[in-house]
CSV table of C-alpha atoms and ligand atoms in Angstrom, one decimal:
chain,number,residue,atom,x,y,z
A,1,MET,CA,127.2,99.5,100.9
A,2,ALA,CA,126.9,96.2,102.8
A,3,GLY,CA,124.3,94.9,105.7
A,4,ILE,CA,124.6,93.1,108.9
A,5,TYR,CA,122.6,90.5,110.0
A,6,ILE,CA,122.2,89.5,114.0
A,7,HIS,CA,120.7,86.2,114.9
A,8,ILE,CA,119.0,86.1,118.1
A,9,PRO,CA,118.6,82.3,118.7
A,10,PHE,CA,116.0,82.4,121.6
A,11,CYS,CA,112.3,81.9,121.4
A,12,LYS,CA,109.8,81.7,124.2
A,13,SER,CA,108.6,78.3,122.7
A,14,LYS,CA,108.9,76.5,119.5
A,15,CYS,CA,106.1,76.7,116.8
A,16,ALA,CA,105.2,73.7,115.2
A,17,TYR,CA,106.1,74.6,112.0
A,18,CYS,CA,109.5,76.3,112.2
A,19,ASN,CA,112.7,75.2,110.6
A,20,PHE,CA,114.8,78.2,111.8
A,21,PHE,CA,117.6,77.5,114.4
A,22,SER,CA,116.0,78.7,117.7
A,23,VAL,CA,116.3,77.3,121.3
A,24,VAL,CA,113.7,77.7,123.9
A,25,SER,CA,116.2,77.9,127.0
A,26,GLU,CA,117.9,81.4,127.8
A,27,LYS,CA,120.3,79.9,130.2
A,28,ARG,CA,123.2,80.9,127.9
A,29,ARG,CA,121.7,84.4,127.1
A,30,ASP,CA,124.7,86.1,128.8
A,31,ASP,CA,127.1,84.0,127.5
A,32,PHE,CA,125.3,84.7,123.9
A,33,LEU,CA,125.7,88.5,124.2
A,34,ASP,CA,129.3,88.5,125.4
A,35,ALA,CA,130.2,86.0,122.4
A,36,LEU,CA,128.1,87.8,119.8
A,37,LYS,CA,130.0,91.3,120.7
A,38,ARG,CA,133.3,89.1,120.4
A,39,GLU,CA,132.4,87.8,117.1
A,40,ALA,CA,131.5,91.4,115.9
A,41,GLU,CA,134.8,92.7,116.9
A,42,ALA,CA,137.1,89.9,115.3
A,43,ARG,CA,135.0,89.7,112.1
A,44,LYS,CA,135.1,93.8,111.8
A,45,ASP,CA,137.5,93.6,108.7
A,46,TYR,CA,135.0,91.2,106.6
A,47,LEU,CA,133.1,94.1,105.0
A,48,GLY,CA,136.3,95.9,104.5
A,49,GLU,CA,135.6,99.6,104.0
A,50,GLU,CA,132.1,99.2,103.2
A,51,GLU,CA,129.4,101.3,104.6
A,52,VAL,CA,126.9,99.3,106.3
A,53,LYS,CA,123.6,100.5,105.2
A,54,THR,CA,121.1,97.8,107.1
A,55,VAL,CA,121.3,96.1,110.2
A,56,TYR,CA,118.9,93.4,111.1
A,57,PHE,CA,117.9,91.6,114.1
A,58,GLY,CA,116.5,88.3,112.8
A,59,GLY,CA,115.8,84.9,114.5
A,60,GLY,CA,114.9,83.0,116.8
A,61,THR,CA,113.0,86.2,118.8
A,62,PRO,CA,114.9,89.2,118.8
A,63,SER,CA,112.2,91.0,120.7
A,64,ILE,CA,113.0,88.5,123.5
A,65,MET,CA,116.2,90.7,124.2
A,66,ARG,CA,115.7,93.6,126.7
A,67,ALA,CA,116.4,97.1,124.8
A,68,SER,CA,119.5,97.3,127.2
A,69,GLU,CA,121.0,94.4,125.4
A,70,ILE,CA,120.2,95.4,122.3
A,71,SER,CA,121.7,98.9,123.0
A,72,GLU,CA,125.0,97.1,123.9
A,73,ILE,CA,125.1,95.3,120.4
A,74,LEU,CA,124.3,98.5,118.6
A,75,ASP,CA,127.2,100.1,120.5
A,76,CYS,CA,129.6,97.5,119.7
A,77,LEU,CA,128.4,97.8,115.8
A,78,LYS,CA,128.9,101.1,116.0
A,79,LYS,CA,132.5,100.7,117.4
A,80,ASN,CA,133.6,98.2,115.0
A,81,TYR,CA,131.8,99.0,111.6
A,82,LYS,CA,130.8,102.0,109.6
A,83,ILE,CA,127.5,102.4,110.1
A,84,ALA,CA,125.8,104.9,107.6
A,85,ALA,CA,123.9,107.7,109.3
A,86,ALA,CA,120.5,107.2,107.7
A,87,SER,CA,120.7,103.3,107.9
A,88,GLU,CA,117.7,101.0,108.2
A,89,ILE,CA,117.9,99.3,111.4
A,90,THR,CA,115.2,96.4,111.4
A,91,LEU,CA,114.0,94.3,114.2
A,92,GLU,CA,111.5,91.4,114.1
A,93,ALA,CA,109.2,90.9,117.0
A,94,ASN,CA,106.8,88.5,118.0
A,95,PRO,CA,103.5,89.5,119.9
A,96,ASP,CA,104.2,87.4,122.6
A,97,THR,CA,107.3,89.1,123.7
A,98,VAL,CA,106.5,92.7,123.5
A,99,SER,CA,105.1,95.6,125.5
A,100,LYS,CA,104.3,99.0,124.8
A,101,GLU,CA,107.2,100.0,126.7
A,102,SER,CA,109.7,97.6,125.0
A,103,LEU,CA,108.6,99.0,121.7
A,104,PHE,CA,109.2,102.4,122.7
A,105,ALA,CA,112.8,101.5,124.0
A,106,TYR,CA,113.7,99.8,121.0
A,107,LYS,CA,112.5,103.1,119.0
A,108,SER,CA,114.5,105.1,121.4
A,109,LEU,CA,117.7,103.2,120.5
A,110,GLY,CA,117.4,103.9,116.7
A,111,ILE,CA,115.5,100.8,115.6
A,112,ASN,CA,113.7,102.5,112.7
A,113,ARG,CA,112.1,99.3,111.1
A,114,LEU,CA,109.7,96.8,113.0
A,115,SER,CA,108.9,93.3,111.5
A,116,ILE,CA,106.1,91.9,113.6
A,117,GLY,CA,105.2,87.8,113.1
A,118,ILE,CA,101.5,88.0,113.3
A,119,GLN,CA,100.9,84.9,110.9
A,120,SER,CA,97.1,85.0,111.1
A,121,PHE,CA,94.5,87.3,112.7
A,122,PHE,CA,92.3,84.3,113.6
A,123,ASP,CA,93.1,82.0,116.7
A,124,ASP,CA,92.5,78.8,115.1
A,125,ASP,CA,95.1,79.5,112.7
A,126,LEU,CA,97.5,80.4,115.3
A,127,GLN,CA,96.7,77.3,117.4
A,128,TYR,CA,97.5,75.0,114.1
A,129,LEU,CA,100.8,76.7,113.9
A,130,SER,CA,101.2,76.6,117.7
A,131,ARG,CA,101.9,80.2,117.9
A,132,LYS,CA,101.9,81.5,121.6
A,133,HIS,CA,99.8,85.2,121.0
A,134,ASP,CA,96.5,85.4,120.2
A,135,SER,CA,94.7,87.8,117.6
A,136,LYS,CA,93.2,90.4,120.0
A,137,HIS,CA,97.3,90.7,121.7
A,138,ALA,CA,98.3,90.8,117.8
A,139,ARG,CA,96.1,93.8,117.2
A,140,GLN,CA,97.1,95.4,120.5
A,141,VAL,CA,100.6,95.1,119.2
A,142,LEU,CA,99.9,96.7,116.2
A,143,GLU,CA,98.2,99.7,118.0
A,144,TRP,CA,101.2,100.1,120.1
A,145,ALA,CA,103.7,99.9,117.4
A,146,GLN,CA,102.0,103.0,115.9
A,147,GLU,CA,101.3,104.6,118.8
A,148,VAL,CA,104.8,104.8,119.7
A,149,GLY,CA,105.7,106.1,116.3
A,150,PHE,CA,107.4,103.3,114.2
A,151,GLN,CA,106.9,104.8,110.4
A,152,GLU,CA,108.2,101.4,108.9
A,153,ILE,CA,106.1,98.4,109.9
A,154,THR,CA,106.1,95.1,108.0
A,155,LEU,CA,103.9,92.1,109.1
A,156,ASP,CA,104.4,88.4,108.4
A,157,LEU,CA,101.4,86.6,107.5
A,158,ILE,CA,101.1,82.9,106.6
A,159,TYR,CA,98.6,81.5,103.9
A,160,GLY,CA,98.0,77.6,103.1
A,161,ILE,CA,97.1,76.7,106.6
A,162,PRO,CA,94.7,74.3,106.5
A,163,THR,CA,92.3,76.0,108.7
A,164,LEU,CA,92.4,79.3,106.8
A,165,THR,CA,89.5,79.4,104.3
A,166,ASP,CA,89.8,82.0,101.3
A,167,GLU,CA,87.2,84.1,103.3
A,168,LYS,CA,89.6,84.4,106.5
A,169,TRP,CA,92.4,84.9,104.4
A,170,ARG,CA,90.9,88.0,102.7
A,171,LYS,CA,89.9,89.0,106.0
A,172,ASN,CA,93.6,89.0,107.1
A,173,LEU,CA,94.5,90.8,104.2
A,174,GLU,CA,91.9,93.6,104.8
A,175,ILE,CA,93.1,94.0,108.4
A,176,PHE,CA,96.5,94.3,107.0
A,177,PHE,CA,95.5,97.1,104.5
A,178,SER,CA,93.4,98.9,107.1
A,179,THR,CA,96.8,99.7,109.2
A,180,GLY,CA,98.3,101.8,106.5
A,181,PHE,CA,101.6,99.9,106.5
A,182,ASN,CA,103.8,100.2,104.0
A,183,HIS,CA,105.1,96.5,103.8
A,184,LEU,CA,104.2,92.9,103.7
A,185,SER,CA,105.6,89.6,103.7
A,186,ALA,CA,103.2,87.0,103.1
A,187,TYR,CA,104.6,83.2,103.1
A,188,ALA,CA,103.0,80.0,102.0
A,189,LEU,CA,103.0,77.5,104.8
A,190,THR,CA,105.6,74.8,103.7
A,191,VAL,CA,106.0,71.9,106.1
A,192,GLU,CA,109.4,70.4,106.5
A,193,GLU,CA,109.3,66.7,107.6
A,194,LYS,CA,111.3,66.8,110.8
A,195,THR,CA,109.3,69.6,112.3
A,196,ALA,CA,106.6,69.0,115.0
A,197,LEU,CA,104.0,69.9,112.4
A,198,GLY,CA,105.4,67.7,109.6
A,199,GLN,CA,105.3,64.9,112.4
A,200,ARG,CA,101.8,65.3,113.1
A,201,ILE,CA,100.8,65.5,109.8
A,202,ASN,CA,102.5,62.0,109.0
A,203,LYS,CA,100.7,60.5,112.3
A,204,GLY,CA,97.5,61.8,110.8
A,205,VAL,CA,96.7,64.2,113.8
A,206,ALA,CA,97.4,67.3,112.0
A,207,ALA,CA,95.3,68.3,108.7
A,208,PRO,CA,97.6,68.3,105.9
A,209,VAL,CA,98.4,71.7,103.5
A,210,CYS,CA,96.1,71.7,100.3
A,211,GLU,CA,98.3,72.7,97.3
A,212,ASP,CA,95.2,74.0,95.3
A,213,ALA,CA,94.2,76.2,98.6
A,214,THR,CA,97.7,77.5,98.8
A,215,ILE,CA,97.7,78.3,95.1
A,216,ARG,CA,94.2,80.0,95.4
A,217,GLN,CA,95.1,82.1,98.2
A,218,TYR,CA,98.3,83.2,96.6
A,219,GLU,CA,96.1,84.4,93.7
A,220,ILE,CA,94.0,86.3,96.1
A,221,LEU,CA,97.1,87.9,97.8
A,222,CYS,CA,98.3,89.2,94.5
A,223,GLU,CA,95.1,90.7,93.3
A,224,ALA,CA,94.4,92.3,96.9
A,225,THR,CA,98.0,93.9,96.8
A,226,GLU,CA,97.9,95.2,93.2
A,227,ASN,CA,94.4,96.8,94.2
A,228,HIS,CA,96.0,98.5,97.0
A,229,GLY,CA,99.0,99.9,95.1
A,230,PHE,CA,101.4,97.5,96.6
A,231,GLU,CA,104.4,96.1,94.2
A,232,HIS,CA,105.2,92.5,94.3
A,233,TYR,CA,108.9,93.1,94.3
A,234,GLU,CA,110.0,89.6,95.5
A,235,ILE,CA,108.1,86.4,95.8
A,236,SER,CA,106.8,86.9,99.2
A,237,ASN,CA,107.3,90.5,99.7
A,238,PHE,CA,104.9,93.2,98.9
A,239,ALA,CA,105.6,97.0,99.5
A,240,ARG,CA,104.5,100.3,98.6
A,241,PRO,CA,106.9,101.9,96.0
A,242,GLY,CA,109.9,103.1,97.5
A,243,HIS,CA,109.2,101.0,100.8
A,244,TYR,CA,111.0,97.7,99.9
A,245,SER,CA,113.2,96.0,102.6
A,246,LYS,CA,116.7,97.7,102.4
A,247,HIS,CA,118.3,94.7,104.1
A,248,ASN,CA,116.5,91.7,102.1
A,249,THR,CA,117.3,93.6,98.8
A,250,ILE,CA,121.1,93.3,99.8
A,251,TYR,CA,120.7,89.4,99.7
A,252,TRP,CA,118.5,89.4,96.5
A,253,LYS,CA,120.9,91.8,94.7
A,254,GLY,CA,123.9,89.8,95.7
A,255,GLU,CA,125.5,92.4,97.6
A,256,LYS,CA,127.7,92.0,100.6
A,257,TYR,CA,126.8,91.0,104.3
A,258,LEU,CA,127.9,89.8,107.4
A,259,GLY,CA,126.0,87.6,109.5
A,260,LEU,CA,126.8,87.3,113.2
A,261,GLY,CA,125.6,84.8,115.7
A,262,PRO,CA,124.7,81.1,115.6
A,263,SER,CA,124.0,79.9,112.2
A,264,ALA,CA,124.1,83.0,110.7
A,265,HIS,CA,125.4,83.1,107.1
A,266,SER,CA,127.8,85.8,105.3
A,267,PHE,CA,128.6,86.7,101.7
A,268,ASP,CA,131.4,88.9,100.6
A,269,GLY,CA,130.7,88.4,96.6
A,270,VAL,CA,132.9,85.3,95.9
A,271,SER,CA,132.4,83.1,99.2
A,272,ARG,CA,129.6,81.9,101.4
A,273,GLN,CA,130.2,81.2,105.1
A,274,TRP,CA,128.1,80.0,108.0
A,275,ASN,CA,128.8,79.8,111.7
A,276,VAL,CA,128.1,77.0,113.9
A,277,ALA,CA,124.5,76.6,114.9
A,278,GLY,CA,124.5,75.3,118.3
A,279,VAL,CA,124.7,77.9,121.1
A,280,LYS,CA,127.0,76.7,123.3
A,281,ASP,CA,129.3,75.8,120.4
A,282,TYR,CA,128.8,79.3,119.4
A,283,CYS,CA,129.8,80.7,122.8
A,284,GLU,CA,132.9,78.7,123.1
A,285,SER,CA,134.0,79.3,119.8
A,286,TYR,CA,132.0,81.4,117.0
A,287,SER,CA,133.7,78.9,114.3
A,288,PHE,CA,132.2,78.9,110.6
A,289,GLU,CA,132.4,77.0,107.4
A,290,ARG,CA,133.6,78.7,104.4
A,291,GLU,CA,132.9,77.7,100.5
A,292,GLN,CA,134.7,79.6,97.8
A,293,LEU,CA,132.0,80.1,94.8
A,294,THR,CA,132.9,78.8,91.2
A,295,PRO,CA,131.7,81.1,88.3
A,296,ASP,CA,128.8,78.5,88.0
A,297,ASP,CA,127.7,78.7,91.6
A,298,ARG,CA,127.6,82.5,91.3
A,299,TYR,CA,125.8,82.5,88.1
A,300,ASN,CA,123.3,79.7,89.5
A,301,GLU,CA,122.8,81.7,92.8
A,302,TYR,CA,122.5,85.1,90.7
A,303,ILE,CA,119.6,83.5,88.5
A,304,MET,CA,117.7,81.8,91.6
A,305,THR,CA,117.5,84.9,93.5
A,306,SER,CA,117.1,87.6,90.7
A,307,LEU,CA,114.2,85.6,89.3
A,308,ARG,CA,112.3,85.8,92.5
A,309,THR,CA,112.1,89.4,92.3
A,310,MET,CA,110.4,92.3,90.3
A,311,TRP,CA,113.9,93.1,88.6
A,312,GLY,CA,114.7,89.9,87.2
A,313,VAL,CA,117.6,88.9,85.4
A,314,ASP,CA,119.6,91.5,83.6
A,315,LEU,CA,121.1,90.0,80.7
A,316,GLU,CA,123.9,92.7,80.4
A,317,TYR,CA,124.8,91.9,84.0
A,318,LEU,CA,125.2,88.3,82.8
A,319,ARG,CA,127.3,89.2,79.9
A,320,LEU,CA,129.5,91.5,81.8
A,321,ASN,CA,129.9,89.6,85.2
A,322,PHE,CA,129.8,86.1,83.5
A,323,GLY,CA,130.6,86.2,80.0
A,324,GLU,CA,128.8,85.4,76.5
A,325,LYS,CA,128.5,81.4,77.1
A,326,TYR,CA,126.3,82.1,80.4
A,327,ALA,CA,124.3,84.9,78.6
A,328,GLU,CA,123.5,82.9,75.7
A,329,LYS,CA,122.5,79.7,77.6
A,330,PHE,CA,120.0,82.0,79.6
A,331,GLU,CA,118.3,83.4,76.7
A,332,LYS,CA,118.0,80.2,74.9
A,333,GLY,CA,116.6,78.9,78.3
A,334,VAL,CA,114.0,81.1,78.7
A,335,GLU,CA,112.3,81.0,75.4
A,336,ASN,CA,109.7,78.6,76.5
A,337,HIS,CA,108.8,80.4,79.6
A,338,ILE,CA,108.2,83.6,77.5
A,339,SER,CA,105.9,81.5,75.2
A,340,SER,CA,104.1,79.6,77.8
A,341,GLY,CA,103.3,83.2,79.4
A,342,LYS,CA,104.9,83.0,82.6
A,343,MET,CA,108.1,85.7,81.8
A,344,PHE,CA,108.3,88.6,80.2
A,345,ARG,CA,111.2,90.7,79.0
A,346,LYS,CA,111.5,94.4,79.5
A,347,ASP,CA,114.4,95.9,77.8
A,348,GLN,CA,117.4,94.0,78.9
A,349,ASN,CA,115.5,92.3,81.9
A,350,PHE,CA,113.8,88.7,82.2
A,351,ILE,CA,110.9,88.9,84.6
A,352,LEU,CA,108.2,86.2,86.1
A,353,ASN,CA,104.8,87.3,86.4
A,354,ASP,CA,102.7,86.4,89.3
A,355,ASN,CA,102.0,82.8,87.8
A,356,GLY,CA,105.6,82.4,86.6
A,357,MET,CA,106.5,83.0,90.4
A,358,LEU,CA,105.1,79.9,91.6
A,359,PHE,CA,107.2,78.1,89.7
A,360,ALA,CA,110.4,80.5,90.2
A,361,ASP,CA,112.5,77.3,91.8
A,362,GLY,CA,112.0,74.9,89.0
A,363,ILE,CA,112.5,77.5,86.2
A,364,ALA,CA,115.8,78.8,87.7
A,365,ALA,CA,116.9,74.9,88.5
A,366,GLU,CA,116.6,74.5,84.6
A,367,LEU,CA,118.5,77.4,83.7
A,368,PHE,CA,121.3,76.5,86.1
A,369,PHE,CA,124.8,75.9,84.6
B,401,SF4,S1,108.9,82.5,117.0
B,401,SF4,FE1,109.6,82.4,114.7
B,401,SF4,S2,111.8,81.5,115.1
B,401,SF4,FE2,110.9,81.1,117.2
B,401,SF4,S3,109.8,79.1,116.9
B,401,SF4,FE3,108.6,80.4,116.4
B,401,SF4,S4,108.7,80.6,113.8
B,401,SF4,FE4,110.7,79.9,114.9
C-alpha cells in the first residue's frame, strides 16, 4: 500500500509565518495543471504494483482549485495508478477560498476527508499570523462542511501565538470539541528567520514567541484532548481511536509515497527525491533531485519519525531491519530517557510520553547512528 501527495503551489496571499513553498500569482495555473498531469503519467512506475490507499491534496491552498480542476487530476491518477476503492482522499481547505457550493462539489468528486486551516477562532491571532479569513467566516465554513456531509474533518490550530492567552487557547479547543470532529492537528508556532514574521520580530514590530507560554499551551492541549477521548498519536496530531490520518501515517511508518507537483517529496523505502520548487521551472521540466539512503540514514529517519508517534520505536523491527548493532545502540541510548521519565517501554516498543514528546527532536538526535 502506498500514498500519493499532490502539491498545489498557489495561495491567495502569503501568511507571515509560512515556510512552505507557495506563490500568490496564479498566472501559470493552466500550465501547472498540464505539467502535473504529465508528471503523474511519467512517474506511473514509481510505486510499481502497489495499491494506492491515500491521496492527499496539500499546499499551498488546494481549495483555490476549482472542482473541475481537482476532478481532472483525480481522473489522471485513476488512469495511471491503482487507486484502492476505499482510499482516503484528503483536501486541505483554507476558509478564505471556499463556499458551500465548492465544498459540495469537492465531496461529489469523492474527496472524503477535509483538512481545514482554521489556526484560531480569534481575529487578533489571525491578524498576527496575517491569515486572510476571520473567525466568523471560519465558523461558517465548519457549518458548511458538516451540512454538505463530510464525515472526516480535521482542523489545524496553532498555539504559542503571542496574542493567544491560555484562556483563548482553551476556548479554541472548546469550539473544536463542540464540532464533534474526530481529528485535530495542533502546531506550536515556530518562527523561521527568513519569513515575514521572523523579520518583523527581529525589527521589534511584532511580539516574539514566548517558550513558556508555548509549553503551557501544549500541556493544556494534551490534557484537554485526553479528557475528550482523543489519542495523542503523533506529536502534533490527535484523533479519536481509529480516525488517524491514513496518509500522514504512511510518512510516519516509513511506507512508500509519491509526491507530485513543485517541491513535492517522494520516498520508495531506499531513496528520497524532491521536485524542483519554482512553478515556472516545474512547468518547463518537472525535474527532481534524488538521494540514495544509507542504512544509517534509514535508521536515523526511522528513529526520528517513530519517536514522534504513540507507537514509538519497535526494538524487534530495528533488529530485523537494521541488525543487532543498531538495536544495541538504541537500547543503551534510551536508558537515561526512561529513568528521567520521558520515555516508557511497552513490550518491544519504546514510546515518549507527552512530556518526552516536547524533546523528541533532541532525543532522536542523541540516538542517531
Ligand atoms: S495558506 Fe498555508 S501555504 Fe498558503 S501562505 Fe498561508 S500558511 Fe502558507
